[in-house]
Tab-separated table of N, CA and C in Angstrom:
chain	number	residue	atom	x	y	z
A	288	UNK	N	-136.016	-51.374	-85.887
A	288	UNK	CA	-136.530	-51.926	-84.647
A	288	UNK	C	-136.805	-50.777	-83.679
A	289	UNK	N	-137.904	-50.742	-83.075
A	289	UNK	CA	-138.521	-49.810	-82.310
A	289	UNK	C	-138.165	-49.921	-80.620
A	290	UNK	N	-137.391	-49.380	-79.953
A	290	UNK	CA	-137.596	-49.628	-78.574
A	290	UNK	C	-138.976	-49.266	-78.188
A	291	UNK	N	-139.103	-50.353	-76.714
A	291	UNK	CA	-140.565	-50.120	-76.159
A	291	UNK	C	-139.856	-49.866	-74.762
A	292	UNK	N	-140.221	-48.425	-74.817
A	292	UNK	CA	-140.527	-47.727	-73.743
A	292	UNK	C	-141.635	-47.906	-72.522
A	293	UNK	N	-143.009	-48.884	-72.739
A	293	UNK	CA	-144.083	-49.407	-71.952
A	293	UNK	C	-143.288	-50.395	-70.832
A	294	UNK	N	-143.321	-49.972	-69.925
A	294	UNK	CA	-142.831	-50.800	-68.959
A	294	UNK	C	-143.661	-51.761	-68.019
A	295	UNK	N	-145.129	-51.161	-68.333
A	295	UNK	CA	-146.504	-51.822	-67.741
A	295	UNK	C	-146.747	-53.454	-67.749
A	296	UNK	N	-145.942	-53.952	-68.511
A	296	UNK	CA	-145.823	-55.501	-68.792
A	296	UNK	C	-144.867	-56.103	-68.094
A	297	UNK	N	-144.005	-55.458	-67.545
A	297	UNK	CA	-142.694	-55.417	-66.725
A	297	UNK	C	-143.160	-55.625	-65.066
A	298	UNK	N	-143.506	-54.692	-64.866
A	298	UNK	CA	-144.510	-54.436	-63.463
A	298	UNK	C	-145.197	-55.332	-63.442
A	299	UNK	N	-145.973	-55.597	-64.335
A	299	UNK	CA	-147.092	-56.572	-64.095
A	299	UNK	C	-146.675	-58.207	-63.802
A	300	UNK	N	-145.432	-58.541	-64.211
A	300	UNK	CA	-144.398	-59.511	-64.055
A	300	UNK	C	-144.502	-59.779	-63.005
A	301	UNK	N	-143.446	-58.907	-62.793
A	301	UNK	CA	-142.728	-58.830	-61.290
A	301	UNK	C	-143.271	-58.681	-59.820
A	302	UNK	N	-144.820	-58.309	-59.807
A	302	UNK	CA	-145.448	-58.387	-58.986
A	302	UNK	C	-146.022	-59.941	-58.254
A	303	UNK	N	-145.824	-59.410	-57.049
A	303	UNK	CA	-145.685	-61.006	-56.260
A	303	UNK	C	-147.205	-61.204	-56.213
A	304	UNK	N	-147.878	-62.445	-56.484
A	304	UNK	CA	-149.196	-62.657	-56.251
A	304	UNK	C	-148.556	-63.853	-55.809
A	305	UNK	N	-149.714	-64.286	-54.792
A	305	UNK	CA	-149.744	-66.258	-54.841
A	305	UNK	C	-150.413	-66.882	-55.324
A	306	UNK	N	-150.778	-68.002	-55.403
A	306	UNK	CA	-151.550	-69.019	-56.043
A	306	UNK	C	-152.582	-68.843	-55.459
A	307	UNK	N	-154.169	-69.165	-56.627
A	307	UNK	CA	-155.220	-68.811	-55.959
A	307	UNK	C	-155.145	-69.903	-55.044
A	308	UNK	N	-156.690	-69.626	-53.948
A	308	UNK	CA	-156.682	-70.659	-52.807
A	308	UNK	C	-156.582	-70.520	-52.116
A	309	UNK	N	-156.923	-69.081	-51.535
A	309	UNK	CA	-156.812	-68.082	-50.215
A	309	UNK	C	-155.987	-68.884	-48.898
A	310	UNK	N	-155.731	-68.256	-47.963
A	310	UNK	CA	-155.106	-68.693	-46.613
A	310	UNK	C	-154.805	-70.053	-46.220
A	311	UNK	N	-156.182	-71.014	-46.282
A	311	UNK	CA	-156.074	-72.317	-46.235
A	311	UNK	C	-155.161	-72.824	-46.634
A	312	UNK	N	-155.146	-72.910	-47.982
A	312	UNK	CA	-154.809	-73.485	-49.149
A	312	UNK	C	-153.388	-73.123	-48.883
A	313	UNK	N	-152.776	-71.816	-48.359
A	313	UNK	CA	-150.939	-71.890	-48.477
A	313	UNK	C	-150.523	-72.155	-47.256
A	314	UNK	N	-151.361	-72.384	-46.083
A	314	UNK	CA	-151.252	-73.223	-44.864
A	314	UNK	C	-150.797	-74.537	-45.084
A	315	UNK	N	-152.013	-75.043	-45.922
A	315	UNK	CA	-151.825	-76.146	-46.213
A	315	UNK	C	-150.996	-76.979	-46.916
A	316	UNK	N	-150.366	-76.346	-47.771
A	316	UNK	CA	-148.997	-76.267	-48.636
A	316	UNK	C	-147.861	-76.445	-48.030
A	317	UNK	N	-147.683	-75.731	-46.643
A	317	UNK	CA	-146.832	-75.347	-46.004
A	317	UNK	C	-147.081	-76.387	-45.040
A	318	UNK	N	-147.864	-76.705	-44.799
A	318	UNK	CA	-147.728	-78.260	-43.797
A	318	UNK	C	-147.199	-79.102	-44.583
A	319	UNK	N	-147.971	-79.250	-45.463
A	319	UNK	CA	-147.426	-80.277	-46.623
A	319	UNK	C	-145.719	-80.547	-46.864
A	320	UNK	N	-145.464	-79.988	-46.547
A	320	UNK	CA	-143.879	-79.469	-47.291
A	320	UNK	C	-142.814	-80.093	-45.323
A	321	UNK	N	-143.803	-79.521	-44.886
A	321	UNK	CA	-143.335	-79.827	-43.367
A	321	UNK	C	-143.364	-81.225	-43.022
A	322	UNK	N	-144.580	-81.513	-43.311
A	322	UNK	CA	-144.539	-83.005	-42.912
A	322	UNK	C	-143.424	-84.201	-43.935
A	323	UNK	N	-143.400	-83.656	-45.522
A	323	UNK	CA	-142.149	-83.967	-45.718
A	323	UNK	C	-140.780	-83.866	-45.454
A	324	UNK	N	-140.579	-83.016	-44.961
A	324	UNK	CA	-139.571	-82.744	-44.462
A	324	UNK	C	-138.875	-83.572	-42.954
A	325	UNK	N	-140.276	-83.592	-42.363
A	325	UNK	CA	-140.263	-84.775	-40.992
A	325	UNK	C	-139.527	-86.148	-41.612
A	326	UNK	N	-140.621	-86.759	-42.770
A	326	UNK	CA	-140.475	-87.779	-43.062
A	326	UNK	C	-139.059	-88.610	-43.501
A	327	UNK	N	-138.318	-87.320	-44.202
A	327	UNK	CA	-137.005	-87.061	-44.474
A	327	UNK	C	-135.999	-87.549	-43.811
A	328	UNK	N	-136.385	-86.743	-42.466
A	328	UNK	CA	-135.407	-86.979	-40.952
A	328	UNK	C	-135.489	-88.004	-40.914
A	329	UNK	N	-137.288	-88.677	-40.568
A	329	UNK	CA	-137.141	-89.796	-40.111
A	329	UNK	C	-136.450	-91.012	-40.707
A	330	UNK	N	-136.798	-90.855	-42.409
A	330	UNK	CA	-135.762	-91.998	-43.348
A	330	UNK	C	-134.633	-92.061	-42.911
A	331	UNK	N	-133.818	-91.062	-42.830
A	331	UNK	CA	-132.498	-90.463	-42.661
A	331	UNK	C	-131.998	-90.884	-41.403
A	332	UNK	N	-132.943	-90.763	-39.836
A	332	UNK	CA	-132.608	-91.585	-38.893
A	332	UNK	C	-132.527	-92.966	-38.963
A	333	UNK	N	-133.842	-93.711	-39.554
A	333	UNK	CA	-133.390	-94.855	-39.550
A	333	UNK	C	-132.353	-95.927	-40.896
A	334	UNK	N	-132.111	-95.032	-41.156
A	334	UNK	CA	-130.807	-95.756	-42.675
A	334	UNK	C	-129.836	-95.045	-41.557
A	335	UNK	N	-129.165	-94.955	-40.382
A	335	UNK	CA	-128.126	-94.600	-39.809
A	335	UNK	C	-127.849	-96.385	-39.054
A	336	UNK	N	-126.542	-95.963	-39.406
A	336	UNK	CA	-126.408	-97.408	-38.962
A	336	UNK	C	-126.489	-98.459	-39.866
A	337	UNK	N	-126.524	-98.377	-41.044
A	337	UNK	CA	-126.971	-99.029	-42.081
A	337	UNK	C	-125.762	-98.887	-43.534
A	338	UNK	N	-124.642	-98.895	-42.708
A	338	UNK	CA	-123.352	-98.686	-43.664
A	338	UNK	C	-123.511	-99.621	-45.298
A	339	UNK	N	-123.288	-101.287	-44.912
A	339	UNK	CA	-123.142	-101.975	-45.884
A	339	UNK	C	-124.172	-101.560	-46.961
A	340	UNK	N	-125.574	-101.127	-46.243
A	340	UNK	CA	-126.335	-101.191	-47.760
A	340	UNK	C	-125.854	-100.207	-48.526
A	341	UNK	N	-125.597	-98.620	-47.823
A	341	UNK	CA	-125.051	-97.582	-48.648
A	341	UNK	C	-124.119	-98.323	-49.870
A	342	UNK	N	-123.132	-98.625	-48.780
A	342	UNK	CA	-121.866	-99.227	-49.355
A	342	UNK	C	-122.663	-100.120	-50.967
A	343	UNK	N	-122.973	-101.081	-50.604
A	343	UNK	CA	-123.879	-101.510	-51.905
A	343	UNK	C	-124.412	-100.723	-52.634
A	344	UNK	N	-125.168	-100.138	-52.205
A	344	UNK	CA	-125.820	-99.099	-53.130
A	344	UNK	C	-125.106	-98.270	-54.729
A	345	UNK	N	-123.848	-97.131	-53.697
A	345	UNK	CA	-122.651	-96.947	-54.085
A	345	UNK	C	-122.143	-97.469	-54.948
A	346	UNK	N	-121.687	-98.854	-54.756
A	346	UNK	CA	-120.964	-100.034	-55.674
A	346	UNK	C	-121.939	-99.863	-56.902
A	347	UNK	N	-122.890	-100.044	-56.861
A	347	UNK	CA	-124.025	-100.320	-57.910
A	347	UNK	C	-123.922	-99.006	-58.830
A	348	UNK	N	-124.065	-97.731	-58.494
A	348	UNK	CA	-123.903	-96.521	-59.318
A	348	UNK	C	-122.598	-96.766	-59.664
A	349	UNK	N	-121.900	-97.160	-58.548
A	349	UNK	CA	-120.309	-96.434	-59.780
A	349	UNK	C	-120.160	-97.933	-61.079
A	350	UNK	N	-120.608	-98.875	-60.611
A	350	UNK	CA	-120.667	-99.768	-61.981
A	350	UNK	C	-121.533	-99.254	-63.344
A	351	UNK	N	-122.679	-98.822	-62.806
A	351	UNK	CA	-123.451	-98.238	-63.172
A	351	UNK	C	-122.516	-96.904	-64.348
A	352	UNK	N	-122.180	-96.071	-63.619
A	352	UNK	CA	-121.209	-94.984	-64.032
A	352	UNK	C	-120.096	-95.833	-65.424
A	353	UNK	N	-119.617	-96.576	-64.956
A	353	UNK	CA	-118.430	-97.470	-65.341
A	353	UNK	C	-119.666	-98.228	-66.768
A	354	UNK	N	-120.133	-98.173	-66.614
A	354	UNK	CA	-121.035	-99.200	-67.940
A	354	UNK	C	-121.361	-98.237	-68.737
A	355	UNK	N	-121.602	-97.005	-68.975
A	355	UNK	CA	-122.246	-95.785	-69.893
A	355	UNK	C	-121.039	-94.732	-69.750
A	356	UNK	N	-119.682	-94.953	-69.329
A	356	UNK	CA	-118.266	-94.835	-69.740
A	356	UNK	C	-118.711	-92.991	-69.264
A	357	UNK	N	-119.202	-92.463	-67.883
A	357	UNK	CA	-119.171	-91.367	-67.387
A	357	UNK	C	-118.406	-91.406	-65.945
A	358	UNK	N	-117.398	-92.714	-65.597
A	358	UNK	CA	-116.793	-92.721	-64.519
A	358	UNK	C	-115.656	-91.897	-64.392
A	359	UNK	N	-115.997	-90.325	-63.873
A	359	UNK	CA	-115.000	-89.412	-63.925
A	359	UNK	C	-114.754	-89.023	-62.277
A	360	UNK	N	-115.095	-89.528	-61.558
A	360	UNK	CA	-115.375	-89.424	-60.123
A	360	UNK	C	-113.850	-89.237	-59.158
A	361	UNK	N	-112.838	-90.309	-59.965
A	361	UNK	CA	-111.926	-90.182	-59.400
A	361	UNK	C	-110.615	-89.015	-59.727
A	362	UNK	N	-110.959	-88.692	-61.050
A	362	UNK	CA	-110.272	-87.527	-61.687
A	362	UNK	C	-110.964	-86.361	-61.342
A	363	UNK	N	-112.115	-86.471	-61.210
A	363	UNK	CA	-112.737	-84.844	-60.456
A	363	UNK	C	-112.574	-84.854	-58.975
A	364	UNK	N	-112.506	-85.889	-58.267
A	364	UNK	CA	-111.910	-85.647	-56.935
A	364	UNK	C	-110.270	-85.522	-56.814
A	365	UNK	N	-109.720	-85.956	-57.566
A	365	UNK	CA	-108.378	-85.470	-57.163
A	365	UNK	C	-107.956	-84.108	-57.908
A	366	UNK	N	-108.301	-83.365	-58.824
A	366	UNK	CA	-108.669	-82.241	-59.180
A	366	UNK	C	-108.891	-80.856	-58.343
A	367	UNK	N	-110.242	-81.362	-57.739
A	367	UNK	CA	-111.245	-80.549	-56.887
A	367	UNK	C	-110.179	-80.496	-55.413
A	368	UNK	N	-109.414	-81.664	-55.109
A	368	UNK	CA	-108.836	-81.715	-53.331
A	368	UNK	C	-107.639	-81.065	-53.792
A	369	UNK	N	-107.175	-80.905	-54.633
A	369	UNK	CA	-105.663	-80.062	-54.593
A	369	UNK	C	-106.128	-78.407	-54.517
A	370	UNK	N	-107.415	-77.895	-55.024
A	370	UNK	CA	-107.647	-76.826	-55.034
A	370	UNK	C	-108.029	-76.513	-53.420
A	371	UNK	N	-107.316	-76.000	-52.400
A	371	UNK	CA	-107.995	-75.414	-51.428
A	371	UNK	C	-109.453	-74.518	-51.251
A	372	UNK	N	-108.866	-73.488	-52.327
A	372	UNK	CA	-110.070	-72.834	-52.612
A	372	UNK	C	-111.682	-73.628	-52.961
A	373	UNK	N	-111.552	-74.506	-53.995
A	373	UNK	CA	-112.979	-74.916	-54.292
A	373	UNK	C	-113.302	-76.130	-53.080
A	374	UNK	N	-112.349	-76.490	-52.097
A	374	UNK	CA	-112.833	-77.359	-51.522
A	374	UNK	C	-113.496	-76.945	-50.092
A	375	UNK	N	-113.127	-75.502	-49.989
A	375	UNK	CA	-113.375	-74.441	-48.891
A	375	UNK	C	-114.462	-73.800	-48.918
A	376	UNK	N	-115.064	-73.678	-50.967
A	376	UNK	CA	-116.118	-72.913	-50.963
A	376	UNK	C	-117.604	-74.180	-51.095
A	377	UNK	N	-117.111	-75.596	-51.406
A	377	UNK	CA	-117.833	-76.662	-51.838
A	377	UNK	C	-118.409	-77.337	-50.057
A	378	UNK	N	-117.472	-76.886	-49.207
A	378	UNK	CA	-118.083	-76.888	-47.813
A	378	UNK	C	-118.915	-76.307	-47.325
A	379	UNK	N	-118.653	-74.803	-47.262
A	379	UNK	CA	-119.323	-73.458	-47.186
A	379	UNK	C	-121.073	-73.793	-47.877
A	380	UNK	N	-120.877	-74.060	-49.239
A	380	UNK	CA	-121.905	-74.309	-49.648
A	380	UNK	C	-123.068	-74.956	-49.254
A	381	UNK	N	-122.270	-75.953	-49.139
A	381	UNK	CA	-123.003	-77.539	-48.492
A	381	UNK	C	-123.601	-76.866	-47.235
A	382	UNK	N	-122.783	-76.343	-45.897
A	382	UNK	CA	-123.348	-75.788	-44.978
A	382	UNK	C	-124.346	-74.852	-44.749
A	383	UNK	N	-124.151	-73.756	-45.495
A	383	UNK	CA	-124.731	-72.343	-45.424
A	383	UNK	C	-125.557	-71.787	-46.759
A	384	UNK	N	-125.521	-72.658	-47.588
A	384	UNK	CA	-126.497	-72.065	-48.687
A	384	UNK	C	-126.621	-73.337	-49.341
A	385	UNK	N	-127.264	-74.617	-49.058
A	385	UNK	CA	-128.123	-75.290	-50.095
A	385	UNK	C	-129.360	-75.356	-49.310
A	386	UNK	N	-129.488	-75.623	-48.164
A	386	UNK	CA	-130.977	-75.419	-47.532
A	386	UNK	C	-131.456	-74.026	-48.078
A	387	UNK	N	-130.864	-73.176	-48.211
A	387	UNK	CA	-132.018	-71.384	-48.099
A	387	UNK	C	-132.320	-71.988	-49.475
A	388	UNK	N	-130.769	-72.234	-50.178
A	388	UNK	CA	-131.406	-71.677	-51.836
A	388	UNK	C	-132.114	-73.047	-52.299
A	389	UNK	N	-132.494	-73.798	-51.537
A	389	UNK	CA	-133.376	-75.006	-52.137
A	389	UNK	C	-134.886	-74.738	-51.361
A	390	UNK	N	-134.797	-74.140	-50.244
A	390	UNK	CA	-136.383	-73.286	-49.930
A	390	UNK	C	-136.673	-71.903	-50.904
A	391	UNK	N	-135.698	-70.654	-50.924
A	391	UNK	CA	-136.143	-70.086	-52.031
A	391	UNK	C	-136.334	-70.767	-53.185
A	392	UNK	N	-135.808	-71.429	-53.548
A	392	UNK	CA	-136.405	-72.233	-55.087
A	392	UNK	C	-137.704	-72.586	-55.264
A	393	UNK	N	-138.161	-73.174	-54.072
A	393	UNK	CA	-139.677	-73.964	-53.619
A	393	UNK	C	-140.582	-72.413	-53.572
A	394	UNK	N	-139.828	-71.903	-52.548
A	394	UNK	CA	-141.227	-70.196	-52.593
A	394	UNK	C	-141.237	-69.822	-54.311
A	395	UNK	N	-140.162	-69.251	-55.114
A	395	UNK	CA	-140.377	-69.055	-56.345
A	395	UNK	C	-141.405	-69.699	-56.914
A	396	UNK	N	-140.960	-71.010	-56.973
A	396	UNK	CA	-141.984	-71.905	-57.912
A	396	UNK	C	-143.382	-71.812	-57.442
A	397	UNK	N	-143.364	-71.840	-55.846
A	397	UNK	CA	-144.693	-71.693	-55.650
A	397	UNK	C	-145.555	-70.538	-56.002
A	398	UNK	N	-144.813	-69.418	-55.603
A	398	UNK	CA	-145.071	-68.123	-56.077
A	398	UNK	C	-145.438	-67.579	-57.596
A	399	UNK	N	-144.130	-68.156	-58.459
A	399	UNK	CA	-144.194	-67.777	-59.480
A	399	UNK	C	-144.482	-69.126	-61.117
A	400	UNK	N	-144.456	-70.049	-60.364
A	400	UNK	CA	-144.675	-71.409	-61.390
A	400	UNK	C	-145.962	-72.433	-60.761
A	401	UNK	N	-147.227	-71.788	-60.509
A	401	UNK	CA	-148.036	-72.491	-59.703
A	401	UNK	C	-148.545	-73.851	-60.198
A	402	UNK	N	-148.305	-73.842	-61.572
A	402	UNK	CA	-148.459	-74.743	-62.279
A	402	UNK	C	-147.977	-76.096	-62.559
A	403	UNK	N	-146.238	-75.371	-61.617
A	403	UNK	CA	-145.621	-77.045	-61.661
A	403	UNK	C	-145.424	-77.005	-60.383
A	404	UNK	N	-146.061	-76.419	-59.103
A	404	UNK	CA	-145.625	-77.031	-57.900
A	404	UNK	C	-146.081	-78.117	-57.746
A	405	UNK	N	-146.689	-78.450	-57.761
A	405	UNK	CA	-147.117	-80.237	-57.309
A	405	UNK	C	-146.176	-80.698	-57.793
A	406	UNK	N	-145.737	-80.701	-59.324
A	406	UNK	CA	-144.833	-81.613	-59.383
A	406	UNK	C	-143.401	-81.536	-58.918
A	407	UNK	N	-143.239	-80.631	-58.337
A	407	UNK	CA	-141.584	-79.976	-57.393
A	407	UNK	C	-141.951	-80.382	-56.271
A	408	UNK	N	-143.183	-80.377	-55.524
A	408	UNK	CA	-143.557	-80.656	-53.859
A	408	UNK	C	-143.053	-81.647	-53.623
């Protein structure tokens, strides 16, 4: 087996291009993504106040869970709450790094998977 020393395929990788579709086109992307994001809030404002249906909802998955015999919910929460540590870093998370690393995910794909952003948008 021969090492390849050509690194020119490497470079050529790793170089950031965007999707064709000049200026417009990643404006427009970027509204796109915005105005979902509005829409989000707005769902999100109005299901406030709206306990019982959650509550239903809820009921329905964990039966759900309970019928295809993957109801582990209550053994991974009492697990997970005795550990200080993972319940300190499972906060942290939630707070301070699932928004970035769920927008870097979106630039990648857009950047580098142009092919399936629509279907990630």
């Amino acid at each position: 087996m021969r090492l390849r020393t050509d690194t020119t395929h490497l470079r050529r990788e790793a170089a950031v291009t965007l999707p064709q579709g000049g200026p417009r086109h990643h404006v427009r992307e970027v509204f796109v993504m915005l105005v979902c994001l509005v829409f989000y809030e707005v769902g999100h404002g109005l299901a406030t106040g709206r306990d019982d249906i959650a509550m239903a909802n809820g009921m329905a998955v964990l039966r759900a869970e309970k019928a295809l015999g993957i109801y582990i919910e209550p053994w991974l929460q009492g697990v997970a709450s005795r550990l200080d540590l993972v319940v300190a870093w499972s906060v942290a998370f939630y707070h301070y790094a699932h928004m970035p690393l769920t927008v870097g995910c979106l630039i990648w794909l857009y950047m580098r998977r142009a092919e399936a952003w629509h279907l990630f948008r």
